[in-house]
Amino acid sequence: LPAGLSQWFPALEVLDVSGTGLTEMGTELLSLPCLHTLLAKNNRLPGGPGLAPKGLGQAPLARSLRVLNLSGNRFSEVPPALLQLRGLRSLSLGGNRLHGIPPDIQELHSLEFLYLGGNFITAIPPELAKLPSLRYLVLCDNKIQSIPPQLAQLHSLRSLSLHNNLLTYLPREILNLVHLDELSLRGNPLVVRFVRDLTYNPPSLQELAGRTVKTRNVPYAPSDLPESLVRYLSLASNCPNPKCGGVYFDSCVRQIKFVDFCGKYRLPLMHYLCSPECSSPFSSASQSSTSQSESDSEDEASVAAHRMQKVLLG
C-alpha cells in the first residue's frame, strides 16, 4: 500500500485493492480511523502472522473496520491478526487454501456474515456456535464431513450454505435453528443418496391385486390359487407408517431415517414405505406403536417443514 495513505485520505471509508498483486498489508492501514470496508480480493496475500502490521489490535482500524474481503488469496490458515478486528460484521475468506477454522473465531462477536467457501476445510469447530449475531454462514465447496450439534446455538442464523461437501447426515439439533429460512445441501453424499432413494417404480397389476387381497383380508386357500401366487402373497411386507396399514411386495419407496443410538449418535437407517405419500411428514405422524425416537424425529420433521422456506438439494 502506498506510503502516506492516511495523510492523503484521512477520512477514507472504503478501500478496494482487489486484483493488484498485493503481497502484504502495510502499516499505513493502522492510522485510517474512518475505514469501514477493505476489499483485497484476488491478490497474493500469503496469510500467516505477518499478514497484518503489529499493533493492529490497538489501532483505530481495529475499531472502525466492519467489512473485510480477502477471498482469492493464498491463506493456508486464518491469520490470527484478523481475530483482533472485534468490530467486524462481514468476513470473506473464500477461495483460499484453508484447512481449518480456528476456535478463536468466537472472538468476533459482532460477525453477521462469514464466507469460507472454496477451501479445504474438513471440520467445523463447536466454538463457531458462539457468534451470537451470525446470520449468514457459507461453508460450501469444502471437505466437511459432519456438522457439530452446537450450531443449533446460532439463533440468529438465516442462511446456511453447505453444498458440495462430504456430509452423510445432519444432526437433529439443526431443527432448532428457528430463524433459518435457507439451507443449501446439494452435492453432498446425503443428498445424492436421498434423491436416488426417491426413485419409485409404480406397482404392477399383480402387486396391486396382492395388496388388495392383503389389506382387505380377502380369504383364500392354497387350493384356490397357483402355488406361485400363494408364495408371492406370503412375501407381503407391512408398511412401517402406522397411519397407513398397507403392504408392499416389490415396489416400495426407500428412505433414510435417522434414529437415536444410545442417546449420542444419529444413525441413518434404511426405511421402506409402500408409496411416496407415506414419506410425507404429515401423513406419517407417529402413533403409540412407534418408538420414542421415531416419534421425536417425525414431529421434528413436521416442525421443520413448517419453518423452512427453502432447502436447496439440487
mmCIF file with all atom_site columns, C-alpha atoms in Angstrom, residues 99-234:
data_model
loop_
_atom_site.group_PDB
_atom_site.id
_atom_site.type_symbol
_atom_site.label_atom_id
_atom_site.label_alt_id
_atom_site.label_comp_id
_atom_site.label_asym_id
_atom_site.label_entity_id
_atom_site.label_seq_id
_atom_site.pdbx_PDB_ins_code
_atom_site.Cartn_x
_atom_site.Cartn_y
_atom_site.Cartn_z
_atom_site.occupancy
_atom_site.B_iso_or_equiv
_atom_site.pdbx_formal_charge
_atom_site.auth_seq_id
_atom_site.auth_comp_id
_atom_site.auth_asym_id
_atom_site.auth_atom_id
_atom_site.pdbx_PDB_model_num
ATOM 1   C CA . HIS A 1 99  ? -7.726  -26.457 6.098   1.00 0.00 ? 99  HIS A CA 1
ATOM 2   C CA . GLY A 1 100 ? -9.494  -25.462 9.286   1.00 0.00 ? 100 GLY A CA 1
ATOM 3   C CA . ILE A 1 101 ? -11.292 -22.801 11.287  1.00 0.00 ? 101 ILE A CA 1
ATOM 4   C CA . PRO A 1 102 ? -9.555  -21.617 14.478  1.00 0.00 ? 102 PRO A CA 1
ATOM 5   C CA . PRO A 1 103 ? -11.599 -21.929 17.690  1.00 0.00 ? 103 PRO A CA 1
ATOM 6   C CA . ASP A 1 104 ? -10.733 -18.293 18.414  1.00 0.00 ? 104 ASP A CA 1
ATOM 7   C CA . ILE A 1 105 ? -13.182 -17.297 15.662  1.00 0.00 ? 105 ILE A CA 1
ATOM 8   C CA . GLN A 1 106 ? -15.584 -16.940 18.605  1.00 0.00 ? 106 GLN A CA 1
ATOM 9   C CA . GLU A 1 107 ? -13.837 -13.668 19.479  1.00 0.00 ? 107 GLU A CA 1
ATOM 10  C CA . LEU A 1 108 ? -15.537 -11.901 16.539  1.00 0.00 ? 108 LEU A CA 1
ATOM 11  C CA . HIS A 1 109 ? -18.743 -11.282 18.486  1.00 0.00 ? 109 HIS A CA 1
ATOM 12  C CA . SER A 1 110 ? -20.146 -8.743  16.011  1.00 0.00 ? 110 SER A CA 1
ATOM 13  C CA . LEU A 1 111 ? -19.817 -11.006 12.960  1.00 0.00 ? 111 LEU A CA 1
ATOM 14  C CA . GLU A 1 112 ? -23.021 -11.302 10.901  1.00 0.00 ? 112 GLU A CA 1
ATOM 15  C CA . PHE A 1 113 ? -21.667 -12.725 7.614   1.00 0.00 ? 113 PHE A CA 1
ATOM 16  C CA . LEU A 1 114 ? -18.932 -15.354 7.332   1.00 0.00 ? 114 LEU A CA 1
ATOM 17  C CA . TYR A 1 115 ? -17.842 -16.710 3.928   1.00 0.00 ? 115 TYR A CA 1
ATOM 18  C CA . LEU A 1 116 ? -15.407 -19.630 3.943   1.00 0.00 ? 116 LEU A CA 1
ATOM 19  C CA . GLY A 1 117 ? -16.457 -21.384 0.730   1.00 0.00 ? 117 GLY A CA 1
ATOM 20  C CA . GLY A 1 118 ? -13.979 -22.883 -1.719  1.00 0.00 ? 118 GLY A CA 1
ATOM 21  C CA . ASN A 1 119 ? -11.334 -24.046 0.746   1.00 0.00 ? 119 ASN A CA 1
ATOM 22  C CA . PHE A 1 120 ? -10.166 -27.420 2.112   1.00 0.00 ? 120 PHE A CA 1
ATOM 23  C CA . ILE A 1 121 ? -11.891 -27.251 5.495   1.00 0.00 ? 121 ILE A CA 1
ATOM 24  C CA . THR A 1 122 ? -12.621 -30.698 6.938   1.00 0.00 ? 122 THR A CA 1
ATOM 25  C CA . ALA A 1 123 ? -14.257 -29.857 10.276  1.00 0.00 ? 123 ALA A CA 1
ATOM 26  C CA . ILE A 1 124 ? -16.275 -27.112 11.950  1.00 0.00 ? 124 ILE A CA 1
ATOM 27  C CA . PRO A 1 125 ? -15.200 -26.216 15.497  1.00 0.00 ? 125 PRO A CA 1
ATOM 28  C CA . PRO A 1 126 ? -18.020 -26.031 18.083  1.00 0.00 ? 126 PRO A CA 1
ATOM 29  C CA . GLU A 1 127 ? -16.739 -22.563 19.025  1.00 0.00 ? 127 GLU A CA 1
ATOM 30  C CA . LEU A 1 128 ? -18.231 -21.238 15.793  1.00 0.00 ? 128 LEU A CA 1
ATOM 31  C CA . ALA A 1 129 ? -21.597 -21.504 17.540  1.00 0.00 ? 129 ALA A CA 1
ATOM 32  C CA . LYS A 1 130 ? -20.545 -18.716 19.924  1.00 0.00 ? 130 LYS A CA 1
ATOM 33  C CA . LEU A 1 131 ? -21.145 -15.970 17.368  1.00 0.00 ? 131 LEU A CA 1
ATOM 34  C CA . PRO A 1 132 ? -24.454 -14.537 18.610  1.00 0.00 ? 132 PRO A CA 1
ATOM 35  C CA . SER A 1 133 ? -25.035 -12.180 15.660  1.00 0.00 ? 133 SER A CA 1
ATOM 36  C CA . LEU A 1 134 ? -24.167 -14.547 12.816  1.00 0.00 ? 134 LEU A CA 1
ATOM 37  C CA . ARG A 1 135 ? -26.916 -14.517 10.161  1.00 0.00 ? 135 ARG A CA 1
ATOM 38  C CA . TYR A 1 136 ? -25.222 -15.894 7.034   1.00 0.00 ? 136 TYR A CA 1
ATOM 39  C CA . LEU A 1 137 ? -22.752 -18.778 7.135   1.00 0.00 ? 137 LEU A CA 1
ATOM 40  C CA . VAL A 1 138 ? -21.225 -20.045 3.867   1.00 0.00 ? 138 VAL A CA 1
ATOM 41  C CA . LEU A 1 139 ? -19.168 -23.243 4.074   1.00 0.00 ? 139 LEU A CA 1
ATOM 42  C CA . CYS A 1 140 ? -19.798 -24.609 0.579   1.00 0.00 ? 140 CYS A CA 1
ATOM 43  C CA . ASP A 1 141 ? -17.181 -26.328 -1.605  1.00 0.00 ? 141 ASP A CA 1
ATOM 44  C CA . ASN A 1 142 ? -15.080 -27.725 1.226   1.00 0.00 ? 142 ASN A CA 1
ATOM 45  C CA . LYS A 1 143 ? -14.430 -31.226 2.594   1.00 0.00 ? 143 LYS A CA 1
ATOM 46  C CA . ILE A 1 144 ? -16.655 -31.081 5.669   1.00 0.00 ? 144 ILE A CA 1
ATOM 47  C CA . GLN A 1 145 ? -17.903 -34.493 6.806   1.00 0.00 ? 145 GLN A CA 1
ATOM 48  C CA . SER A 1 146 ? -20.127 -33.593 9.754   1.00 0.00 ? 146 SER A CA 1
ATOM 49  C CA . ILE A 1 147 ? -21.901 -30.684 11.403  1.00 0.00 ? 147 ILE A CA 1
ATOM 50  C CA . PRO A 1 148 ? -21.425 -30.180 15.169  1.00 0.00 ? 148 PRO A CA 1
ATOM 51  C CA . PRO A 1 149 ? -24.760 -30.122 17.016  1.00 0.00 ? 149 PRO A CA 1
ATOM 52  C CA . GLN A 1 150 ? -23.614 -26.954 18.782  1.00 0.00 ? 150 GLN A CA 1
ATOM 53  C CA . LEU A 1 151 ? -24.500 -24.978 15.620  1.00 0.00 ? 151 LEU A CA 1
ATOM 54  C CA . ALA A 1 152 ? -28.072 -25.098 16.897  1.00 0.00 ? 152 ALA A CA 1
ATOM 55  C CA . GLN A 1 153 ? -26.994 -22.276 19.241  1.00 0.00 ? 153 GLN A CA 1
ATOM 56  C CA . LEU A 1 154 ? -26.752 -19.865 16.279  1.00 0.00 ? 154 LEU A CA 1
ATOM 57  C CA . HIS A 1 155 ? -30.209 -18.496 16.953  1.00 0.00 ? 155 HIS A CA 1
ATOM 58  C CA . SER A 1 156 ? -29.782 -15.562 14.550  1.00 0.00 ? 156 SER A CA 1
ATOM 59  C CA . LEU A 1 157 ? -28.790 -17.729 11.571  1.00 0.00 ? 157 LEU A CA 1
ATOM 60  C CA . ARG A 1 158 ? -30.915 -17.161 8.462   1.00 0.00 ? 158 ARG A CA 1
ATOM 61  C CA . SER A 1 159 ? -28.901 -18.880 5.709   1.00 0.00 ? 159 SER A CA 1
ATOM 62  C CA . LEU A 1 160 ? -26.596 -21.902 5.898   1.00 0.00 ? 160 LEU A CA 1
ATOM 63  C CA . SER A 1 161 ? -24.730 -22.969 2.739   1.00 0.00 ? 161 SER A CA 1
ATOM 64  C CA . LEU A 1 162 ? -23.227 -26.450 2.930   1.00 0.00 ? 162 LEU A CA 1
ATOM 65  C CA . HIS A 1 163 ? -23.381 -27.580 -0.694  1.00 0.00 ? 163 HIS A CA 1
ATOM 66  C CA . ASN A 1 164 ? -20.555 -29.582 -2.274  1.00 0.00 ? 164 ASN A CA 1
ATOM 67  C CA . ASN A 1 165 ? -19.140 -31.092 0.899   1.00 0.00 ? 165 ASN A CA 1
ATOM 68  C CA . LEU A 1 166 ? -18.883 -34.681 2.185   1.00 0.00 ? 166 LEU A CA 1
ATOM 69  C CA . LEU A 1 167 ? -21.877 -34.717 4.532   1.00 0.00 ? 167 LEU A CA 1
ATOM 70  C CA . THR A 1 168 ? -23.606 -38.059 5.030   1.00 0.00 ? 168 THR A CA 1
ATOM 71  C CA . TYR A 1 169 ? -26.014 -36.911 7.749   1.00 0.00 ? 169 TYR A CA 1
ATOM 72  C CA . LEU A 1 170 ? -27.267 -33.844 9.609   1.00 0.00 ? 170 LEU A CA 1
ATOM 73  C CA . PRO A 1 171 ? -27.650 -33.659 13.398  1.00 0.00 ? 171 PRO A CA 1
ATOM 74  C CA . ARG A 1 172 ? -31.240 -33.452 14.592  1.00 0.00 ? 172 ARG A CA 1
ATOM 75  C CA . GLU A 1 173 ? -30.314 -30.305 16.548  1.00 0.00 ? 173 GLU A CA 1
ATOM 76  C CA . ILE A 1 174 ? -30.264 -28.342 13.289  1.00 0.00 ? 174 ILE A CA 1
ATOM 77  C CA . LEU A 1 175 ? -34.058 -28.221 13.558  1.00 0.00 ? 175 LEU A CA 1
ATOM 78  C CA . ASN A 1 176 ? -33.625 -25.839 16.492  1.00 0.00 ? 176 ASN A CA 1
ATOM 79  C CA . LEU A 1 177 ? -32.426 -23.082 14.134  1.00 0.00 ? 177 LEU A CA 1
ATOM 80  C CA . VAL A 1 178 ? -35.804 -21.401 14.325  1.00 0.00 ? 178 VAL A CA 1
ATOM 81  C CA . HIS A 1 179 ? -34.934 -18.431 12.070  1.00 0.00 ? 179 HIS A CA 1
ATOM 82  C CA . LEU A 1 180 ? -33.212 -20.459 9.353   1.00 0.00 ? 180 LEU A CA 1
ATOM 83  C CA . ASP A 1 181 ? -35.042 -19.999 6.053   1.00 0.00 ? 181 ASP A CA 1
ATOM 84  C CA . GLU A 1 182 ? -32.427 -21.227 3.567   1.00 0.00 ? 182 GLU A CA 1
ATOM 85  C CA . LEU A 1 183 ? -30.381 -24.408 3.742   1.00 0.00 ? 183 LEU A CA 1
ATOM 86  C CA . SER A 1 184 ? -28.213 -25.480 0.797   1.00 0.00 ? 184 SER A CA 1
ATOM 87  C CA . LEU A 1 185 ? -27.199 -29.157 0.742   1.00 0.00 ? 185 LEU A CA 1
ATOM 88  C CA . ARG A 1 186 ? -26.772 -30.128 -2.905  1.00 0.00 ? 186 ARG A CA 1
ATOM 89  C CA . GLY A 1 187 ? -23.689 -32.064 -3.915  1.00 0.00 ? 187 GLY A CA 1
ATOM 90  C CA . ASN A 1 188 ? -23.344 -33.972 -0.625  1.00 0.00 ? 188 ASN A CA 1
ATOM 91  C CA . PRO A 1 189 ? -23.460 -37.788 -0.342  1.00 0.00 ? 189 PRO A CA 1
ATOM 92  C CA . LEU A 1 190 ? -26.515 -37.407 1.896   1.00 0.00 ? 190 LEU A CA 1
ATOM 93  C CA . VAL A 1 191 ? -28.484 -35.605 -0.805  1.00 0.00 ? 191 VAL A CA 1
ATOM 94  C CA . VAL A 1 192 ? -27.247 -37.739 -3.704  1.00 0.00 ? 192 VAL A CA 1
ATOM 95  C CA . ARG A 1 193 ? -28.420 -40.824 -1.861  1.00 0.00 ? 193 ARG A CA 1
ATOM 96  C CA . PHE A 1 194 ? -31.648 -39.147 -0.768  1.00 0.00 ? 194 PHE A CA 1
ATOM 97  C CA . VAL A 1 195 ? -32.580 -38.153 -4.313  1.00 0.00 ? 195 VAL A CA 1
ATOM 98  C CA . ARG A 1 196 ? -31.683 -41.588 -5.632  1.00 0.00 ? 196 ARG A CA 1
ATOM 99  C CA . ASP A 1 197 ? -33.820 -43.249 -2.971  1.00 0.00 ? 197 ASP A CA 1
ATOM 100 C CA . LEU A 1 198 ? -36.820 -41.176 -4.020  1.00 0.00 ? 198 LEU A CA 1
ATOM 101 C CA . THR A 1 199 ? -36.976 -43.207 -7.236  1.00 0.00 ? 199 THR A CA 1
ATOM 102 C CA . TYR A 1 200 ? -40.224 -45.151 -7.180  1.00 0.00 ? 200 TYR A CA 1
ATOM 103 C CA . ASN A 1 201 ? -41.412 -47.796 -9.625  1.00 0.00 ? 201 ASN A CA 1
ATOM 104 C CA . PRO A 1 202 ? -45.216 -47.989 -9.763  1.00 0.00 ? 202 PRO A CA 1
ATOM 105 C CA . PRO A 1 203 ? -46.544 -51.384 -8.624  1.00 0.00 ? 203 PRO A CA 1
ATOM 106 C CA . SER A 1 204 ? -47.503 -53.975 -11.213 1.00 0.00 ? 204 SER A CA 1
ATOM 107 C CA . LEU A 1 205 ? -51.081 -55.208 -11.640 1.00 0.00 ? 205 LEU A CA 1
ATOM 108 C CA . GLN A 1 206 ? -50.085 -58.348 -9.756  1.00 0.00 ? 206 GLN A CA 1
ATOM 109 C CA . GLU A 1 207 ? -48.807 -56.303 -6.839  1.00 0.00 ? 207 GLU A CA 1
ATOM 110 C CA . LEU A 1 208 ? -51.908 -54.113 -6.795  1.00 0.00 ? 208 LEU A CA 1
ATOM 111 C CA . ALA A 1 209 ? -54.071 -57.220 -6.670  1.00 0.00 ? 209 ALA A CA 1
ATOM 112 C CA . GLY A 1 210 ? -51.890 -58.732 -3.954  1.00 0.00 ? 210 GLY A CA 1
ATOM 113 C CA . ARG A 1 211 ? -52.071 -55.542 -1.884  1.00 0.00 ? 211 ARG A CA 1
ATOM 114 C CA . THR A 1 212 ? -55.853 -55.569 -2.149  1.00 0.00 ? 212 THR A CA 1
ATOM 115 C CA . VAL A 1 213 ? -56.051 -59.184 -1.034  1.00 0.00 ? 213 VAL A CA 1
ATOM 116 C CA . LYS A 1 214 ? -53.864 -58.469 1.991   1.00 0.00 ? 214 LYS A CA 1
ATOM 117 C CA . THR A 1 215 ? -55.254 -55.122 3.100   1.00 0.00 ? 215 THR A CA 1
ATOM 118 C CA . ARG A 1 216 ? -58.902 -56.209 2.762   1.00 0.00 ? 216 ARG A CA 1
ATOM 119 C CA . ASN A 1 217 ? -58.278 -59.659 4.204   1.00 0.00 ? 217 ASN A CA 1
ATOM 120 C CA . VAL A 1 218 ? -59.770 -61.436 1.195   1.00 0.00 ? 218 VAL A CA 1
ATOM 121 C CA . PRO A 1 219 ? -59.954 -65.140 2.166   1.00 0.00 ? 219 PRO A CA 1
ATOM 122 C CA . TYR A 1 220 ? -58.158 -67.703 0.025   1.00 0.00 ? 220 TYR A CA 1
ATOM 123 C CA . ALA A 1 221 ? -56.874 -71.243 0.331   1.00 0.00 ? 221 ALA A CA 1
ATOM 124 C CA . PRO A 1 222 ? -53.837 -72.865 -1.312  1.00 0.00 ? 222 PRO A CA 1
ATOM 125 C CA . SER A 1 223 ? -56.207 -74.819 -3.479  1.00 0.00 ? 223 SER A CA 1
ATOM 126 C CA . ASP A 1 224 ? -57.738 -71.602 -4.855  1.00 0.00 ? 224 ASP A CA 1
ATOM 127 C CA . LEU A 1 225 ? -54.555 -70.165 -6.381  1.00 0.00 ? 225 LEU A CA 1
ATOM 128 C CA . PRO A 1 226 ? -51.443 -71.350 -8.194  1.00 0.00 ? 226 PRO A CA 1
ATOM 129 C CA . GLU A 1 227 ? -48.568 -72.201 -5.867  1.00 0.00 ? 227 GLU A CA 1
ATOM 130 C CA . SER A 1 228 ? -46.515 -69.287 -7.203  1.00 0.00 ? 228 SER A CA 1
ATOM 131 C CA . LEU A 1 229 ? -49.218 -66.765 -6.223  1.00 0.00 ? 229 LEU A CA 1
ATOM 132 C CA . VAL A 1 230 ? -49.639 -68.270 -2.772  1.00 0.00 ? 230 VAL A CA 1
ATOM 133 C CA . ARG A 1 231 ? -45.880 -67.951 -2.264  1.00 0.00 ? 231 ARG A CA 1
ATOM 134 C CA . TYR A 1 232 ? -45.989 -64.379 -3.592  1.00 0.00 ? 232 TYR A CA 1
ATOM 135 C CA . LEU A 1 233 ? -48.763 -63.383 -1.163  1.00 0.00 ? 233 LEU A CA 1
ATOM 136 C CA . SER A 1 234 ? -46.736 -64.781 1.730   1.00 0.00 ? 234 SER A CA 1
#
